[in-house]
Amino acid sequence: MFSKEYFQEVKTSLNLAFPIVIAQLGVVLMSVSDNIMIGRFLGKEALAAAGLSNSVAFLIAAIAVGGFPVISPLLSKHFAAKNSSKMVETFTSSISIAIIYSVFLTAISIALLMNFDILGQTDNINRLSKPFFFIIIISNIPLFLFLALKQTFDGLSLPKVSMIITFLGLSLNLLLNYALINGFGFIPKIGLNGAAYSTLIVRVIMFIALLLALIFLNKVRHVIPPKLNLLKSKEQTLRLLKLSIPSGLQFLFEIGAFSVAVIMMGWISEDALAAHQIAINISATTYMTATGIAFSGAIRVGHAVGLESMPKLRLASNVSYTLVSIFMTVTMLLILIFNEQLISLYIQDSDIISLAKPLLAIAAVFQLSDGIQAVALGNLRGISDVKIPAYITFIAYWIISLPLGYLLAFHTKLGAAGIWYALLIGLSFAAIFLCLRFYKALKNERLIFES
């Protein structure tokens, strides 16, 4: 198993994965820094409101965020096959899809904003959440455009560009967060909504920066058509949507389960909601690293499909499983060891800390399942297998996790911990059955290479 080719693939995968992981971490660390500053400067009610708004906004955006990663394996496949016309078509269609998602998902978000009370939160949380939520949903538009462009760089094995831009954006977000929340010099003190305005400003700047990189870097300029005609690529856009939407649904079902868990936490208490937000923020950091490994795995699998090499395909997928298993095992141990210290970064309230500790311990345990299911989905995207995995994720999170979480939280003495135990069970189910689906799909070699 551990041949020279295996270690070469490990090296190649790590070189690709590392910038993607850093970029993924940069995206989630923006939310982490927002929550730390909000919790430190504004207290638990503001933290709960921001957590609710971000979770619901990300839930709506999830179908786009989860749909875009089908683009990079396709580009990698066409790049390996040296099919330049298909690369141009895929790039053009990715821009069309970003615009489609922006229009429809923003409309859904505004409709929810007008009926925000249906989430069943307290009057104070509703009052704080609504303006914050509106600013965040507007900021999703430049985010979608940025992610579409990012997939182009990743698919061409140039992830360092978006990595650099993301971390410059993170640095700017830290400065703007502090200034807009507390006021600084000529900048007025805005409070909670200052964090949302910071997110909006940074996302616009990141999109513009990546667009300029696309225009001026020779290594990617060849994927841009001489004249960008979105209507001309209508057929390719529809084909890409057929892959993107099921892939987005996979992500939506998982993120949706966690977002509904946020809402259920609010039914328990504001303290439970704040504790849950801290635990989910920490686990989201490690999860985004796992998705970075998953994205690199999907790109390497897509590259192998372009070369029509089943040995390379198996090798790429096996390496991605190995890398994520090692990483998530390490993070599990770190979270268990430094449980209280991690929570204390967010807030000093002893009640919140005592509520968050058992939740974070459960989050530590499901690290391995979470990482494996993320990589399995990535490998399946690499072979353009997205429909059956969407059903598996729906069952895992909406048939198993959420009903079980409600039962354990409100009909046993487990309370908030019951919701997290149910999430652990759903993630484990997804990990097992997505892996089984991938290795079953590999038996149909002809279908993989003709897709």
Coordinates of C-alpha atoms in Angstrom, one line a residue, residues 57-372:
A57 CA -28.0 33.0 6.4
F58 CA -25.5 30.2 5.8
L59 CA -28.3 27.6 5.7
I60 CA -29.9 29.5 2.8
A61 CA -26.5 30.0 1.1
A62 CA -25.5 26.3 1.7
I63 CA -26.9 25.1 -1.6
A64 CA -24.6 27.5 -3.4
V65 CA -21.6 27.0 -1.2
G66 CA -22.0 23.2 -1.5
G67 CA -22.8 23.4 -5.2
F68 CA -19.7 25.3 -6.4
P69 CA -17.2 22.5 -5.5
V70 CA -18.4 20.4 -8.4
I71 CA -16.7 22.9 -10.7
S72 CA -13.0 22.4 -9.7
P73 CA -13.0 18.6 -10.3
L74 CA -14.6 19.2 -13.8
L75 CA -11.9 21.8 -14.6
S76 CA -9.2 19.4 -13.4
K77 CA -10.7 16.7 -15.5
H78 CA -10.7 18.9 -18.7
F79 CA -7.2 20.2 -17.8
A80 CA -5.8 16.6 -17.6
A81 CA -7.5 15.8 -20.9
K82 CA -6.2 19.0 -22.4
N83 CA -9.7 20.1 -23.5
S84 CA -9.4 23.9 -23.6
S85 CA -12.9 24.5 -25.0
K86 CA -14.5 22.6 -22.2
M87 CA -12.5 24.5 -19.7
V88 CA -13.8 27.8 -21.1
E89 CA -17.4 26.5 -21.1
T90 CA -17.1 25.4 -17.5
F91 CA -15.7 28.7 -16.4
T92 CA -18.4 30.7 -18.2
S93 CA -21.1 28.4 -16.8
S94 CA -19.7 28.9 -13.2
I95 CA -20.3 32.6 -13.5
S96 CA -23.8 32.1 -14.7
I97 CA -24.5 29.7 -11.8
A98 CA -23.2 32.3 -9.3
I99 CA -25.6 34.9 -10.7
I100 CA -28.5 32.4 -10.6
Y101 CA -27.8 31.5 -7.0
S102 CA -27.4 35.2 -6.0
V103 CA -30.8 36.1 -7.4
F104 CA -32.9 33.2 -6.1
L105 CA -31.2 32.8 -2.7
T106 CA -31.3 36.5 -1.9
A107 CA -35.0 36.5 -2.7
I108 CA -35.6 33.6 -0.3
S109 CA -33.5 35.3 2.4
I110 CA -35.6 38.5 2.1
A111 CA -38.8 36.5 2.3
L112 CA -37.6 34.9 5.6
L113 CA -36.5 38.3 6.9
M114 CA -40.0 39.6 6.5
N115 CA -41.2 36.6 8.5
F116 CA -38.3 36.2 10.9
D117 CA -40.7 35.6 13.9
I118 CA -41.5 32.0 12.6
L119 CA -38.1 30.9 14.0
G120 CA -39.6 31.1 17.5
Q121 CA -36.9 33.0 19.2
T122 CA -37.3 35.5 22.1
D123 CA -38.3 39.1 21.3
N124 CA -34.9 40.4 22.2
I125 CA -33.0 37.9 20.0
N126 CA -35.4 38.8 17.1
R127 CA -34.8 42.5 17.5
L128 CA -31.0 42.1 17.5
S129 CA -30.9 39.5 14.7
K130 CA -33.0 41.1 11.9
P131 CA -30.7 44.0 10.8
F132 CA -27.6 41.8 11.3
F133 CA -29.3 39.1 9.1
F134 CA -30.1 41.6 6.3
I135 CA -26.5 42.8 6.0
I136 CA -25.2 39.2 6.0
I137 CA -27.6 38.1 3.2
I138 CA -26.5 41.0 1.0
S139 CA -22.8 40.0 1.7
N140 CA -23.6 36.5 0.3
I141 CA -23.7 37.9 -3.3
P142 CA -20.0 38.8 -3.5
L143 CA -19.3 35.6 -1.6
F144 CA -21.0 33.5 -4.3
L145 CA -19.0 35.3 -7.1
F146 CA -15.8 34.9 -5.1
L147 CA -16.4 31.1 -4.7
A148 CA -17.2 30.7 -8.4
L149 CA -13.8 32.3 -9.3
K150 CA -12.0 30.4 -6.5
Q151 CA -13.1 27.0 -8.1
T152 CA -11.4 28.0 -11.3
F153 CA -8.0 28.6 -9.5
D154 CA -8.4 25.4 -7.5
G155 CA -9.4 23.3 -10.5
L156 CA -6.2 24.5 -12.3
S157 CA -4.1 23.5 -9.2
L158 CA -3.5 27.2 -8.3
P159 CA -5.1 27.4 -4.9
K160 CA -2.5 29.7 -3.4
V161 CA -4.0 32.8 -5.1
S162 CA -7.3 32.5 -3.2
M163 CA -5.5 31.5 -0.1
I164 CA -3.5 34.7 0.0
I165 CA -6.6 36.8 -0.8
T166 CA -8.6 35.1 1.9
F167 CA -6.0 35.7 4.6
L168 CA -5.6 39.3 3.6
G169 CA -9.4 39.5 3.9
L170 CA -9.3 37.8 7.3
S171 CA -6.7 40.4 8.5
L172 CA -8.9 43.3 7.2
N173 CA -12.0 41.7 8.8
L174 CA -10.2 41.7 12.3
L175 CA -9.4 45.4 12.0
L176 CA -12.8 46.4 10.7
N177 CA -14.6 44.3 13.3
Y178 CA -12.9 46.1 16.1
A179 CA -13.3 49.5 14.6
L180 CA -16.9 49.1 13.6
I181 CA -18.1 47.4 16.8
N182 CA -16.3 49.8 19.2
G183 CA -15.7 52.9 17.1
F184 CA -12.2 54.1 16.3
G185 CA -11.1 57.6 15.3
F186 CA -13.5 59.0 12.7
I187 CA -15.3 55.6 12.5
P188 CA -18.5 55.6 14.6
K189 CA -19.4 53.0 17.1
I190 CA -22.0 50.7 15.4
G191 CA -22.1 47.8 17.9
L192 CA -23.4 44.4 16.8
N193 CA -24.2 45.4 13.2
G194 CA -20.6 46.6 12.8
A195 CA -19.5 43.0 12.6
A196 CA -22.0 42.4 9.7
Y197 CA -20.8 45.5 7.8
S198 CA -17.2 44.3 8.2
T199 CA -18.2 41.0 6.6
L200 CA -19.9 42.7 3.7
I201 CA -17.0 45.1 3.0
V202 CA -14.4 42.3 3.1
R203 CA -16.3 40.0 0.9
V204 CA -16.7 42.7 -1.8
I205 CA -12.9 43.4 -1.6
M206 CA -12.0 39.7 -1.8
F207 CA -14.2 39.2 -4.9
I208 CA -12.6 42.2 -6.7
A209 CA -9.1 41.0 -5.8
L210 CA -9.7 37.5 -7.2
L211 CA -11.3 38.9 -10.3
L212 CA -8.2 41.1 -10.9
A213 CA -6.0 38.0 -10.4
L214 CA -8.0 36.1 -12.9
I215 CA -7.7 38.9 -15.5
F216 CA -4.0 39.6 -15.1
L217 CA -2.4 36.2 -14.3
N218 CA -1.2 34.4 -17.4
K219 CA -1.7 30.9 -15.9
V220 CA -5.5 31.3 -15.7
R221 CA -6.2 33.8 -18.5
H222 CA -6.8 31.0 -21.0
V223 CA -10.1 29.9 -19.4
I224 CA -11.6 33.3 -20.0
P225 CA -13.5 33.5 -23.3
P226 CA -12.6 36.4 -25.6
K227 CA -16.2 37.7 -25.1
L228 CA -18.1 36.6 -22.0
N229 CA -21.6 35.6 -23.4
L230 CA -23.5 33.9 -20.6
L231 CA -26.5 33.0 -22.8
K232 CA -24.3 31.2 -25.3
S233 CA -23.3 28.7 -22.6
K234 CA -26.9 27.9 -21.6
E235 CA -26.7 24.2 -22.3
Q236 CA -23.4 23.8 -20.4
T237 CA -24.9 25.9 -17.5
L238 CA -27.9 23.5 -17.3
R239 CA -25.6 20.5 -17.3
L240 CA -23.5 22.0 -14.5
L241 CA -26.6 22.9 -12.5
K242 CA -27.6 19.3 -12.7
L243 CA -24.4 18.5 -10.8
S244 CA -24.3 21.6 -8.7
I245 CA -27.8 21.4 -7.2
P246 CA -27.5 17.8 -5.8
S247 CA -24.1 18.6 -4.5
G248 CA -25.5 21.8 -2.9
L249 CA -28.3 19.8 -1.4
Q250 CA -25.8 17.4 0.2
F251 CA -24.3 20.4 2.0
L252 CA -27.6 22.0 2.7
F253 CA -28.9 18.9 4.4
E254 CA -25.9 18.8 6.7
I255 CA -25.6 22.5 7.4
G256 CA -29.4 22.7 7.6
A257 CA -29.4 20.1 10.4
F258 CA -26.9 22.2 12.4
S259 CA -28.9 25.4 11.7
V260 CA -32.1 23.8 12.9
A261 CA -30.2 22.6 15.9
V262 CA -29.4 26.3 16.6
I263 CA -33.1 27.1 16.5
M264 CA -33.9 24.2 18.8
M265 CA -31.2 25.5 21.2
G266 CA -33.0 28.8 21.3
W267 CA -36.2 26.9 22.4
I268 CA -34.2 25.6 25.4
S269 CA -32.7 28.9 26.5
E270 CA -30.6 31.9 25.4
D271 CA -27.7 30.4 27.5
A272 CA -28.0 27.1 25.6
L273 CA -28.0 29.0 22.3
A274 CA -24.8 30.9 23.2
A275 CA -23.1 27.7 24.4
H276 CA -24.1 25.8 21.3
Q277 CA -22.7 28.7 19.1
I278 CA -19.3 28.5 20.8
A279 CA -19.1 24.7 20.4
I280 CA -20.3 24.8 16.8
N281 CA -17.9 27.6 15.9
I282 CA -14.9 25.5 17.2
S283 CA -16.0 22.3 15.4
A284 CA -16.7 24.3 12.2
T285 CA -13.0 25.3 12.2
T286 CA -11.9 21.7 12.0
Y287 CA -14.7 20.8 9.6
M288 CA -13.6 23.4 7.2
T289 CA -10.1 21.9 7.3
A290 CA -11.6 18.6 6.5
T291 CA -13.5 20.1 3.5
G292 CA -10.2 21.5 2.3
I293 CA -8.8 18.0 2.2
A294 CA -12.1 16.8 0.6
F295 CA -11.8 19.5 -2.2
S296 CA -8.2 18.6 -3.0
G297 CA -9.2 14.9 -3.1
A298 CA -12.0 15.7 -5.5
I299 CA -9.6 17.6 -7.7
R300 CA -7.1 14.8 -7.7
V301 CA -9.9 12.2 -8.4
G302 CA -11.2 14.5 -11.3
H303 CA -7.7 14.7 -12.7
A304 CA -7.5 10.9 -12.7
V305 CA -10.8 10.7 -14.5
G306 CA -9.4 13.0 -17.1
L307 CA -6.5 10.7 -17.6
E308 CA -8.9 7.7 -17.6
S309 CA -6.7 5.9 -15.0
M310 CA -8.5 3.8 -12.4
P311 CA -5.2 3.1 -10.4
K312 CA -4.6 6.8 -10.0
L313 CA -8.2 7.4 -9.1
R314 CA -8.1 4.8 -6.3
L315 CA -4.8 6.1 -5.1
A316 CA -6.0 9.7 -4.9
S317 CA -9.2 8.7 -3.0
N318 CA -7.3 6.5 -0.5
V319 CA -4.8 9.2 0.2
S320 CA -7.5 11.7 0.9
Y321 CA -9.1 9.3 3.4
T322 CA -5.8 8.7 5.1
L323 CA -5.0 12.5 5.4
V324 CA -8.4 13.4 6.9
S325 CA -8.4 10.5 9.3
I326 CA -5.0 11.5 10.7
F327 CA -6.0 15.2 11.0
M328 CA -9.4 14.7 12.6
T329 CA -8.0 12.2 15.2
V330 CA -5.4 14.8 16.2
T331 CA -8.1 17.6 16.5
M332 CA -10.3 15.3 18.5
L333 CA -7.6 14.8 21.1
L334 CA -6.7 18.5 21.2
I335 CA -10.4 19.5 21.7
L336 CA -10.8 17.0 24.5
I337 CA -7.6 18.1 26.2
F338 CA -8.1 21.9 25.8
N339 CA -11.9 21.9 26.2
E340 CA -12.3 24.7 28.7
Q341 CA -9.5 26.8 27.4
L342 CA -11.0 26.9 23.9
I343 CA -14.4 28.0 25.3
S344 CA -12.8 30.7 27.4
L345 CA -11.6 32.4 24.3
Y346 CA -15.2 33.3 23.5
I347 CA -16.7 34.3 26.8
Q348 CA -15.9 34.4 30.6
D349 CA -19.5 33.7 31.7
S350 CA -19.3 30.6 34.0
D351 CA -22.8 29.4 33.2
I352 CA -22.1 29.5 29.5
I353 CA -18.8 27.7 30.0
S354 CA -20.4 24.9 32.0
L355 CA -23.1 24.4 29.3
A356 CA -20.6 24.5 26.4
K357 CA -18.1 22.0 27.9
P358 CA -20.2 18.8 27.4
L359 CA -21.3 20.0 23.9
L360 CA -17.7 20.5 22.8
A361 CA -16.7 17.1 24.2
I362 CA -19.4 15.5 21.9
A363 CA -18.1 17.6 19.0
A364 CA -14.6 16.2 19.6
V365 CA -15.9 12.6 19.4
F366 CA -17.6 13.2 16.0
Q367 CA -14.5 14.7 14.4
L368 CA -13.5 11.5 12.6
S369 CA -17.0 10.8 11.3
D370 CA -17.4 14.4 10.1
G371 CA -14.0 14.3 8.3
I372 CA -14.6 11.0 6.6

